[in-house]
Amino acid sequence: MASPAGRSRTKRKRLARALEESEARYRDLFESAYDVVFTADGDGKILDINQRGIEVTGYAKAELTGMNVVRDLCVPEDQTLIRSVLEDVVAGRERIYEVGWRARNGTVLRFEGATTSRRAPSGAPAAG
């Protein structure tokens, strides 16, 4: 019969494995999406972006990660709109909008965007 400590270790290992599998499924979905999918902080700094975002913008992932959506990608005429979208996301409101981003080669890409804010179990906005 396993000791309480042994059962606890086994349970922790099982939970860790389940978490790893869940993270792998999320990463696969994120990376294989046909749409541009990214996460950003409340100021618009890109924290992560999928392969499709890299392909359509022409930037490397290392370049995109850390760029500010408003300042670095959004066309000037849409910057006010994107600032209001960011405010809504931080406030927990979802938005659907159209925006232009400038690709590395100067081409303007038009996107229909849909945003949602991630929430912690407490209901507060989740970091990152």
CSV table of N, CA and C in Angstrom, one decimal:
chain,number,residue,atom,x,y,z
A,1,MET,N,0.8,-1.2,0.0
A,1,MET,CA,0.0,0.0,0.0
A,1,MET,C,0.9,1.2,0.0
A,2,ALA,N,0.5,2.2,-0.8
A,2,ALA,CA,1.3,3.4,-1.0
A,2,ALA,C,1.1,4.3,0.2
A,3,SER,N,2.2,5.0,0.6
A,3,SER,CA,2.1,5.9,1.7
A,3,SER,C,1.3,7.2,1.3
A,4,PRO,N,0.8,8.0,2.2
A,4,PRO,CA,0.2,9.3,1.8
A,4,PRO,C,1.1,10.2,0.9
A,5,ALA,N,2.4,10.2,1.3
A,5,ALA,CA,3.4,11.0,0.5
A,5,ALA,C,3.5,10.4,-0.9
A,6,GLY,N,3.5,9.1,-1.0
A,6,GLY,CA,3.7,8.4,-2.3
A,6,GLY,C,2.4,8.7,-3.2
A,7,ARG,N,1.2,8.6,-2.6
A,7,ARG,CA,0.0,9.0,-3.3
A,7,ARG,C,0.0,10.4,-3.8
A,8,SER,N,0.5,11.3,-2.9
A,8,SER,CA,0.6,12.7,-3.2
A,8,SER,C,1.5,13.0,-4.4
A,9,ARG,N,2.7,12.3,-4.4
A,9,ARG,CA,3.6,12.4,-5.5
A,9,ARG,C,3.0,11.9,-6.8
A,10,THR,N,2.3,10.8,-6.7
A,10,THR,CA,1.7,10.2,-7.9
A,10,THR,C,0.6,11.1,-8.5
A,11,LYS,N,-0.1,11.7,-7.6
A,11,LYS,CA,-1.2,12.7,-8.0
A,11,LYS,C,-0.6,13.9,-8.7
A,12,ARG,N,0.5,14.4,-8.1
A,12,ARG,CA,1.2,15.6,-8.6
A,12,ARG,C,1.7,15.3,-10.0
A,13,LYS,N,2.3,14.1,-10.2
A,13,LYS,CA,2.8,13.7,-11.5
A,13,LYS,C,1.7,13.6,-12.5
A,14,ARG,N,0.6,13.0,-12.1
A,14,ARG,CA,-0.5,12.9,-13.0
A,14,ARG,C,-1.1,14.3,-13.4
A,15,LEU,N,-1.2,15.2,-12.4
A,15,LEU,CA,-1.7,16.5,-12.7
A,15,LEU,C,-0.7,17.3,-13.6
A,16,ALA,N,0.6,17.1,-13.4
A,16,ALA,CA,1.6,17.7,-14.2
A,16,ALA,C,1.6,17.2,-15.7
A,17,ARG,N,1.4,15.9,-15.8
A,17,ARG,CA,1.2,15.4,-17.2
A,17,ARG,C,0.0,15.9,-17.9
A,18,ALA,N,-1.1,16.0,-17.1
A,18,ALA,CA,-2.4,16.5,-17.7
A,18,ALA,C,-2.2,17.9,-18.1
A,19,LEU,N,-1.5,18.7,-17.3
A,19,LEU,CA,-1.3,20.1,-17.7
A,19,LEU,C,-0.4,20.2,-18.9
A,20,GLU,N,0.7,19.4,-19.0
A,20,GLU,CA,1.5,19.4,-20.2
A,20,GLU,C,0.7,19.1,-21.4
A,21,GLU,N,-0.1,18.1,-21.3
A,21,GLU,CA,-0.9,17.7,-22.5
A,21,GLU,C,-1.9,18.8,-22.9
A,22,SER,N,-2.5,19.5,-21.9
A,22,SER,CA,-3.4,20.6,-22.2
A,22,SER,C,-2.7,21.7,-22.9
A,23,GLU,N,-1.5,22.0,-22.4
A,23,GLU,CA,-0.7,23.1,-23.0
A,23,GLU,C,-0.3,22.8,-24.4
A,24,ALA,N,0.0,21.5,-24.6
A,24,ALA,CA,0.4,21.1,-26.0
A,24,ALA,C,-0.8,21.2,-27.0
A,25,ARG,N,-2.0,20.8,-26.5
A,25,ARG,CA,-3.2,21.0,-27.3
A,25,ARG,C,-3.4,22.4,-27.7
A,26,TYR,N,-3.3,23.3,-26.6
A,26,TYR,CA,-3.5,24.7,-26.8
A,26,TYR,C,-2.5,25.3,-27.8
A,27,ARG,N,-1.2,24.9,-27.7
A,27,ARG,CA,-0.2,25.4,-28.6
A,27,ARG,C,-0.4,25.0,-30.0
A,28,ASP,N,-0.9,23.7,-30.2
A,28,ASP,CA,-1.1,23.2,-31.5
A,28,ASP,C,-2.3,24.0,-32.1
A,29,LEU,N,-3.3,24.2,-31.4
A,29,LEU,CA,-4.5,25.0,-31.9
A,29,LEU,C,-4.0,26.4,-32.3
A,30,PHE,N,-3.3,27.0,-31.4
A,30,PHE,CA,-2.8,28.4,-31.6
A,30,PHE,C,-2.0,28.5,-32.8
A,31,GLU,N,-1.0,27.6,-33.0
A,31,GLU,CA,-0.1,27.6,-34.1
A,31,GLU,C,-0.7,27.2,-35.4
A,32,SER,N,-1.7,26.3,-35.4
A,32,SER,CA,-2.2,25.8,-36.7
A,32,SER,C,-3.4,26.6,-37.2
A,33,ALA,N,-3.9,27.6,-36.4
A,33,ALA,CA,-5.0,28.4,-36.8
A,33,ALA,C,-4.7,29.1,-38.2
A,34,TYR,N,-5.7,29.2,-39.0
A,34,TYR,CA,-5.5,29.9,-40.3
A,34,TYR,C,-5.5,31.4,-40.1
A,35,ASP,N,-6.2,31.9,-39.1
A,35,ASP,CA,-6.3,33.3,-38.8
A,35,ASP,C,-5.1,33.7,-38.0
A,36,VAL,N,-4.8,35.0,-38.0
A,36,VAL,CA,-3.8,35.6,-37.2
A,36,VAL,C,-4.3,35.6,-35.8
A,37,VAL,N,-3.6,35.0,-34.9
A,37,VAL,CA,-4.0,34.9,-33.4
A,37,VAL,C,-2.8,35.4,-32.6
A,38,PHE,N,-3.1,36.3,-31.8
A,38,PHE,CA,-2.0,36.8,-30.9
A,38,PHE,C,-2.5,37.2,-29.5
A,39,THR,N,-1.6,37.3,-28.6
A,39,THR,CA,-2.0,37.8,-27.3
A,39,THR,C,-1.2,39.1,-27.1
A,40,ALA,N,-1.8,40.0,-26.4
A,40,ALA,CA,-1.1,41.3,-26.1
A,40,ALA,C,-1.5,41.8,-24.7
A,41,ASP,N,-0.7,42.6,-24.2
A,41,ASP,CA,-1.0,43.2,-22.9
A,41,ASP,C,-1.9,44.4,-23.1
A,42,GLY,N,-2.3,45.0,-22.0
A,42,GLY,CA,-3.3,46.1,-22.1
A,42,GLY,C,-2.8,47.3,-22.8
A,43,ASP,N,-1.5,47.5,-23.0
A,43,ASP,CA,-1.0,48.6,-23.8
A,43,ASP,C,-0.8,48.3,-25.3
A,44,GLY,N,-1.1,47.0,-25.6
A,44,GLY,CA,-0.9,46.6,-27.0
A,44,GLY,C,0.4,45.9,-27.4
A,45,LYS,N,1.2,45.6,-26.4
A,45,LYS,CA,2.5,45.0,-26.7
A,45,LYS,C,2.2,43.5,-27.0
A,46,ILE,N,2.7,43.0,-28.1
A,46,ILE,CA,2.4,41.6,-28.5
A,46,ILE,C,3.3,40.7,-27.6
A,47,LEU,N,2.6,39.7,-27.0
A,47,LEU,CA,3.3,38.8,-26.1
A,47,LEU,C,3.5,37.5,-26.8
A,48,ASP,N,2.6,37.1,-27.7
A,48,ASP,CA,2.8,35.9,-28.5
A,48,ASP,C,2.0,36.0,-29.8
A,49,ILE,N,2.4,35.4,-30.8
A,49,ILE,CA,1.7,35.5,-32.1
A,49,ILE,C,1.9,34.2,-32.8
A,50,ASN,N,0.9,33.7,-33.6
A,50,ASN,CA,1.0,32.4,-34.2
A,50,ASN,C,1.7,32.5,-35.5
A,51,GLN,N,2.0,31.3,-36.1
A,51,GLN,CA,2.7,31.2,-37.4
A,51,GLN,C,2.0,32.0,-38.5
A,52,ARG,N,0.7,32.0,-38.5
A,52,ARG,CA,0.0,32.7,-39.6
A,52,ARG,C,0.3,34.2,-39.5
A,53,GLY,N,0.4,34.8,-38.3
A,53,GLY,CA,0.7,36.2,-38.2
A,53,GLY,C,2.1,36.5,-38.7
A,54,ILE,N,3.0,35.6,-38.5
A,54,ILE,CA,4.4,35.7,-39.0
A,54,ILE,C,4.4,35.7,-40.6
A,55,GLU,N,3.6,34.7,-41.1
A,55,GLU,CA,3.5,34.5,-42.6
A,55,GLU,C,3.0,35.8,-43.3
A,56,VAL,N,1.9,36.3,-42.8
A,56,VAL,CA,1.2,37.4,-43.5
A,56,VAL,C,1.9,38.7,-43.3
A,57,THR,N,2.5,38.9,-42.2
A,57,THR,CA,3.2,40.2,-42.0
A,57,THR,C,4.6,40.3,-42.5
A,58,GLY,N,5.3,39.1,-42.6
A,58,GLY,CA,6.6,39.1,-43.1
A,58,GLY,C,7.7,39.4,-42.1
A,59,TYR,N,7.2,39.6,-40.8
A,59,TYR,CA,8.2,39.8,-39.7
A,59,TYR,C,8.5,38.4,-39.1
A,60,ALA,N,9.7,38.4,-38.5
A,60,ALA,CA,10.0,37.2,-37.7
A,60,ALA,C,9.3,37.2,-36.4
A,61,LYS,N,9.1,36.1,-35.8
A,61,LYS,CA,8.4,36.0,-34.5
A,61,LYS,C,9.1,36.9,-33.5
A,62,ALA,N,10.5,36.8,-33.5
A,62,ALA,CA,11.3,37.6,-32.5
A,62,ALA,C,11.0,39.1,-32.7
A,63,GLU,N,10.7,39.5,-33.9
A,63,GLU,CA,10.5,41.0,-34.2
A,63,GLU,C,9.1,41.3,-33.7
A,64,LEU,N,8.1,40.5,-34.0
A,64,LEU,CA,6.7,40.7,-33.7
A,64,LEU,C,6.5,40.7,-32.1
A,65,THR,N,7.1,39.8,-31.5
A,65,THR,CA,7.0,39.7,-30.0
A,65,THR,C,7.7,40.9,-29.4
A,66,GLY,N,6.9,41.7,-28.8
A,66,GLY,CA,7.4,42.9,-28.2
A,66,GLY,C,7.0,44.2,-29.0
A,67,MET,N,6.6,44.0,-30.2
A,67,MET,CA,6.1,45.1,-31.0
A,67,MET,C,4.8,45.6,-30.3
A,68,ASN,N,4.5,46.9,-30.5
A,68,ASN,CA,3.2,47.4,-30.0
A,68,ASN,C,2.3,47.5,-31.2
A,69,VAL,N,1.1,46.9,-31.1
A,69,VAL,CA,0.1,46.8,-32.2
A,69,VAL,C,-0.2,48.2,-32.6
A,70,VAL,N,-0.5,49.1,-31.7
A,70,VAL,CA,-0.9,50.5,-32.1
A,70,VAL,C,0.3,51.2,-32.8
A,71,ARG,N,1.4,51.3,-32.1
A,71,ARG,CA,2.5,52.1,-32.6
A,71,ARG,C,3.3,51.5,-33.8
A,72,ASP,N,3.5,50.2,-33.8
A,72,ASP,CA,4.4,49.5,-34.7
A,72,ASP,C,3.7,48.9,-35.9
A,73,LEU,N,2.4,48.5,-35.8
A,73,LEU,CA,1.7,47.7,-36.9
A,73,LEU,C,0.5,48.4,-37.4
A,74,CYS,N,-0.3,49.0,-36.6
A,74,CYS,CA,-1.5,49.6,-37.0
A,74,CYS,C,-1.3,50.8,-37.9
A,75,VAL,N,-2.1,50.9,-39.0
A,75,VAL,CA,-2.0,52.1,-39.9
A,75,VAL,C,-2.5,53.3,-39.1
A,76,PRO,N,-1.9,54.5,-39.3
A,76,PRO,CA,-2.2,55.7,-38.5
A,76,PRO,C,-3.7,56.0,-38.4
A,77,GLU,N,-4.5,55.8,-39.5
A,77,GLU,CA,-5.9,56.1,-39.5
A,77,GLU,C,-6.7,55.2,-38.6
A,78,ASP,N,-6.1,54.0,-38.2
A,78,ASP,CA,-6.8,53.1,-37.3
A,78,ASP,C,-6.3,53.1,-35.9
A,79,GLN,N,-5.4,53.9,-35.5
A,79,GLN,CA,-4.8,53.9,-34.2
A,79,GLN,C,-5.7,54.3,-33.1
A,80,THR,N,-6.6,55.2,-33.3
A,80,THR,CA,-7.6,55.6,-32.3
A,80,THR,C,-8.5,54.5,-32.1
A,81,LEU,N,-9.0,53.8,-33.1
A,81,LEU,CA,-9.9,52.7,-33.0
A,81,LEU,C,-9.2,51.6,-32.2
A,82,ILE,N,-8.0,51.3,-32.5
A,82,ILE,CA,-7.3,50.2,-31.7
A,82,ILE,C,-7.1,50.5,-30.3
A,83,ARG,N,-6.8,51.8,-30.0
A,83,ARG,CA,-6.7,52.2,-28.6
A,83,ARG,C,-8.0,52.0,-27.8
A,84,SER,N,-9.1,52.2,-28.5
A,84,SER,CA,-10.4,52.0,-27.9
A,84,SER,C,-10.7,50.5,-27.7
A,85,VAL,N,-10.3,49.7,-28.7
A,85,VAL,CA,-10.4,48.3,-28.6
A,85,VAL,C,-9.7,47.8,-27.4
A,86,LEU,N,-8.4,48.2,-27.2
A,86,LEU,CA,-7.6,47.8,-26.1
A,86,LEU,C,-8.3,48.2,-24.7
A,87,GLU,N,-8.8,49.4,-24.7
A,87,GLU,CA,-9.6,49.8,-23.5
A,87,GLU,C,-10.7,48.9,-23.2
A,88,ASP,N,-11.5,48.5,-24.2
A,88,ASP,CA,-12.6,47.6,-24.1
A,88,ASP,C,-12.1,46.3,-23.6
A,89,VAL,N,-11.1,45.7,-24.1
A,89,VAL,CA,-10.6,44.4,-23.7
A,89,VAL,C,-10.2,44.5,-22.3
A,90,VAL,N,-9.5,45.5,-21.9
A,90,VAL,CA,-9.0,45.6,-20.5
A,90,VAL,C,-10.3,45.7,-19.5
A,91,ALA,N,-11.3,46.3,-20.0
A,91,ALA,CA,-12.6,46.4,-19.2
A,91,ALA,C,-13.4,45.2,-19.3
A,92,GLY,N,-13.0,44.2,-20.1
A,92,GLY,CA,-13.7,42.9,-20.2
A,92,GLY,C,-14.8,42.9,-21.3
A,93,ARG,N,-14.8,43.9,-22.2
A,93,ARG,CA,-15.8,43.9,-23.3
A,93,ARG,C,-15.1,43.3,-24.5
A,94,GLU,N,-15.9,42.5,-25.2
A,94,GLU,CA,-15.5,42.0,-26.5
A,94,GLU,C,-15.7,43.0,-27.6
A,95,ARG,N,-14.9,42.9,-28.7
A,95,ARG,CA,-15.1,43.8,-29.8
A,95,ARG,C,-14.9,43.0,-31.1
A,96,ILE,N,-15.6,43.5,-32.1
A,96,ILE,CA,-15.4,43.0,-33.5
A,96,ILE,C,-15.1,44.3,-34.3
A,97,TYR,N,-14.1,44.3,-35.1
A,97,TYR,CA,-13.7,45.6,-35.7
A,97,TYR,C,-12.9,45.2,-37.0
A,98,GLU,N,-12.6,46.2,-37.8
A,98,GLU,CA,-11.7,46.1,-38.9
A,98,GLU,C,-10.5,47.0,-38.8
A,99,VAL,N,-9.3,46.5,-39.1
A,99,VAL,CA,-8.1,47.3,-38.9
A,99,VAL,C,-7.1,47.0,-39.9
A,100,GLY,N,-6.3,48.0,-40.2
A,100,GLY,CA,-5.1,47.8,-41.1
A,100,GLY,C,-3.8,47.7,-40.4
A,101,TRP,N,-3.0,46.7,-40.8
A,101,TRP,CA,-1.7,46.6,-40.3
A,101,TRP,C,-0.7,46.8,-41.4
A,102,ARG,N,0.4,47.4,-41.2
A,102,ARG,CA,1.5,47.5,-42.2
A,102,ARG,C,2.4,46.3,-42.1
A,103,ALA,N,2.5,45.6,-43.2
A,103,ALA,CA,3.5,44.4,-43.2
A,103,ALA,C,4.9,44.9,-43.4
A,104,ARG,N,5.8,44.0,-43.2
A,104,ARG,CA,7.2,44.4,-43.3
A,104,ARG,C,7.5,45.0,-44.7
A,105,ASN,N,6.9,44.6,-45.8
A,105,ASN,CA,7.2,45.1,-47.1
A,105,ASN,C,6.4,46.4,-47.4
A,106,GLY,N,5.6,46.9,-46.4
A,106,GLY,CA,4.9,48.1,-46.6
A,106,GLY,C,3.4,47.9,-47.1
A,107,THR,N,3.1,46.7,-47.4
A,107,THR,CA,1.7,46.4,-47.8
A,107,THR,C,0.8,46.6,-46.6
A,108,VAL,N,-0.4,47.2,-46.9
A,108,VAL,CA,-1.4,47.3,-45.8
A,108,VAL,C,-2.3,46.1,-45.9
A,109,LEU,N,-2.3,45.4,-44.7
A,109,LEU,CA,-3.2,44.2,-44.6
A,109,LEU,C,-4.4,44.6,-43.8
A,110,ARG,N,-5.6,44.3,-44.4
A,110,ARG,CA,-6.9,44.6,-43.7
A,110,ARG,C,-7.3,43.3,-43.0
A,111,PHE,N,-7.7,43.5,-41.7
A,111,PHE,CA,-8.1,42.4,-40.9
A,111,PHE,C,-9.5,42.7,-40.3
A,112,GLU,N,-10.3,41.7,-40.2
A,112,GLU,CA,-11.5,41.7,-39.4
A,112,GLU,C,-11.0,41.1,-38.1
A,113,GLY,N,-11.0,41.9,-37.0
A,113,GLY,CA,-10.6,41.4,-35.7
A,113,GLY,C,-11.7,41.1,-34.8
A,114,ALA,N,-11.5,40.2,-33.9
A,114,ALA,CA,-12.4,39.9,-32.8
A,114,ALA,C,-11.5,39.8,-31.5
A,115,THR,N,-11.8,40.5,-30.5
A,115,THR,CA,-11.0,40.4,-29.3
A,115,THR,C,-11.9,39.9,-28.1
A,116,THR,N,-11.2,39.4,-27.2
A,116,THR,CA,-11.7,38.9,-26.0
A,116,THR,C,-10.7,39.1,-24.9
A,117,SER,N,-11.1,39.3,-23.7
A,117,SER,CA,-10.1,39.4,-22.6
A,117,SER,C,-10.1,38.1,-21.8
A,118,ARG,N,-8.9,37.6,-21.5
A,118,ARG,CA,-8.8,36.4,-20.7
A,118,ARG,C,-9.0,36.8,-19.2
A,119,ARG,N,-9.7,36.0,-18.5
A,119,ARG,CA,-10.0,36.3,-17.1
A,119,ARG,C,-9.4,35.2,-16.2
A,120,ALA,N,-8.9,35.7,-15.0
A,120,ALA,CA,-8.5,34.8,-14.0
A,120,ALA,C,-9.7,34.2,-13.3
A,121,PRO,N,-9.6,33.2,-12.5
A,121,PRO,CA,-10.8,32.6,-11.8
A,121,PRO,C,-11.5,33.7,-10.9
A,122,SER,N,-10.7,34.7,-10.4
A,122,SER,CA,-11.3,35.7,-9.6
A,122,SER,C,-12.2,36.7,-10.4
A,123,GLY,N,-12.1,36.7,-11.8
A,123,GLY,CA,-12.8,37.6,-12.6
A,123,GLY,C,-11.9,38.7,-13.1
A,124,ALA,N,-10.8,38.9,-12.5
A,124,ALA,CA,-9.9,40.0,-12.9
A,124,ALA,C,-9.2,39.6,-14.2
A,125,PRO,N,-8.8,40.7,-15.0
A,125,PRO,CA,-8.1,40.4,-16.2
A,125,PRO,C,-6.8,39.5,-15.9
A,126,ALA,N,-6.6,38.5,-16.8
A,126,ALA,CA,-5.5,37.6,-16.6
A,126,ALA,C,-4.2,38.3,-17.2
A,127,ALA,N,-3.1,38.2,-16.6
A,127,ALA,CA,-1.9,38.8,-17.1
A,127,ALA,C,-1.4,38.0,-18.3
A,128,GLY,N,-1.0,38.7,-19.3
A,128,GLY,CA,-0.4,38.1,-20.5
A,128,GLY,C,-1.4,37.3,-21.2
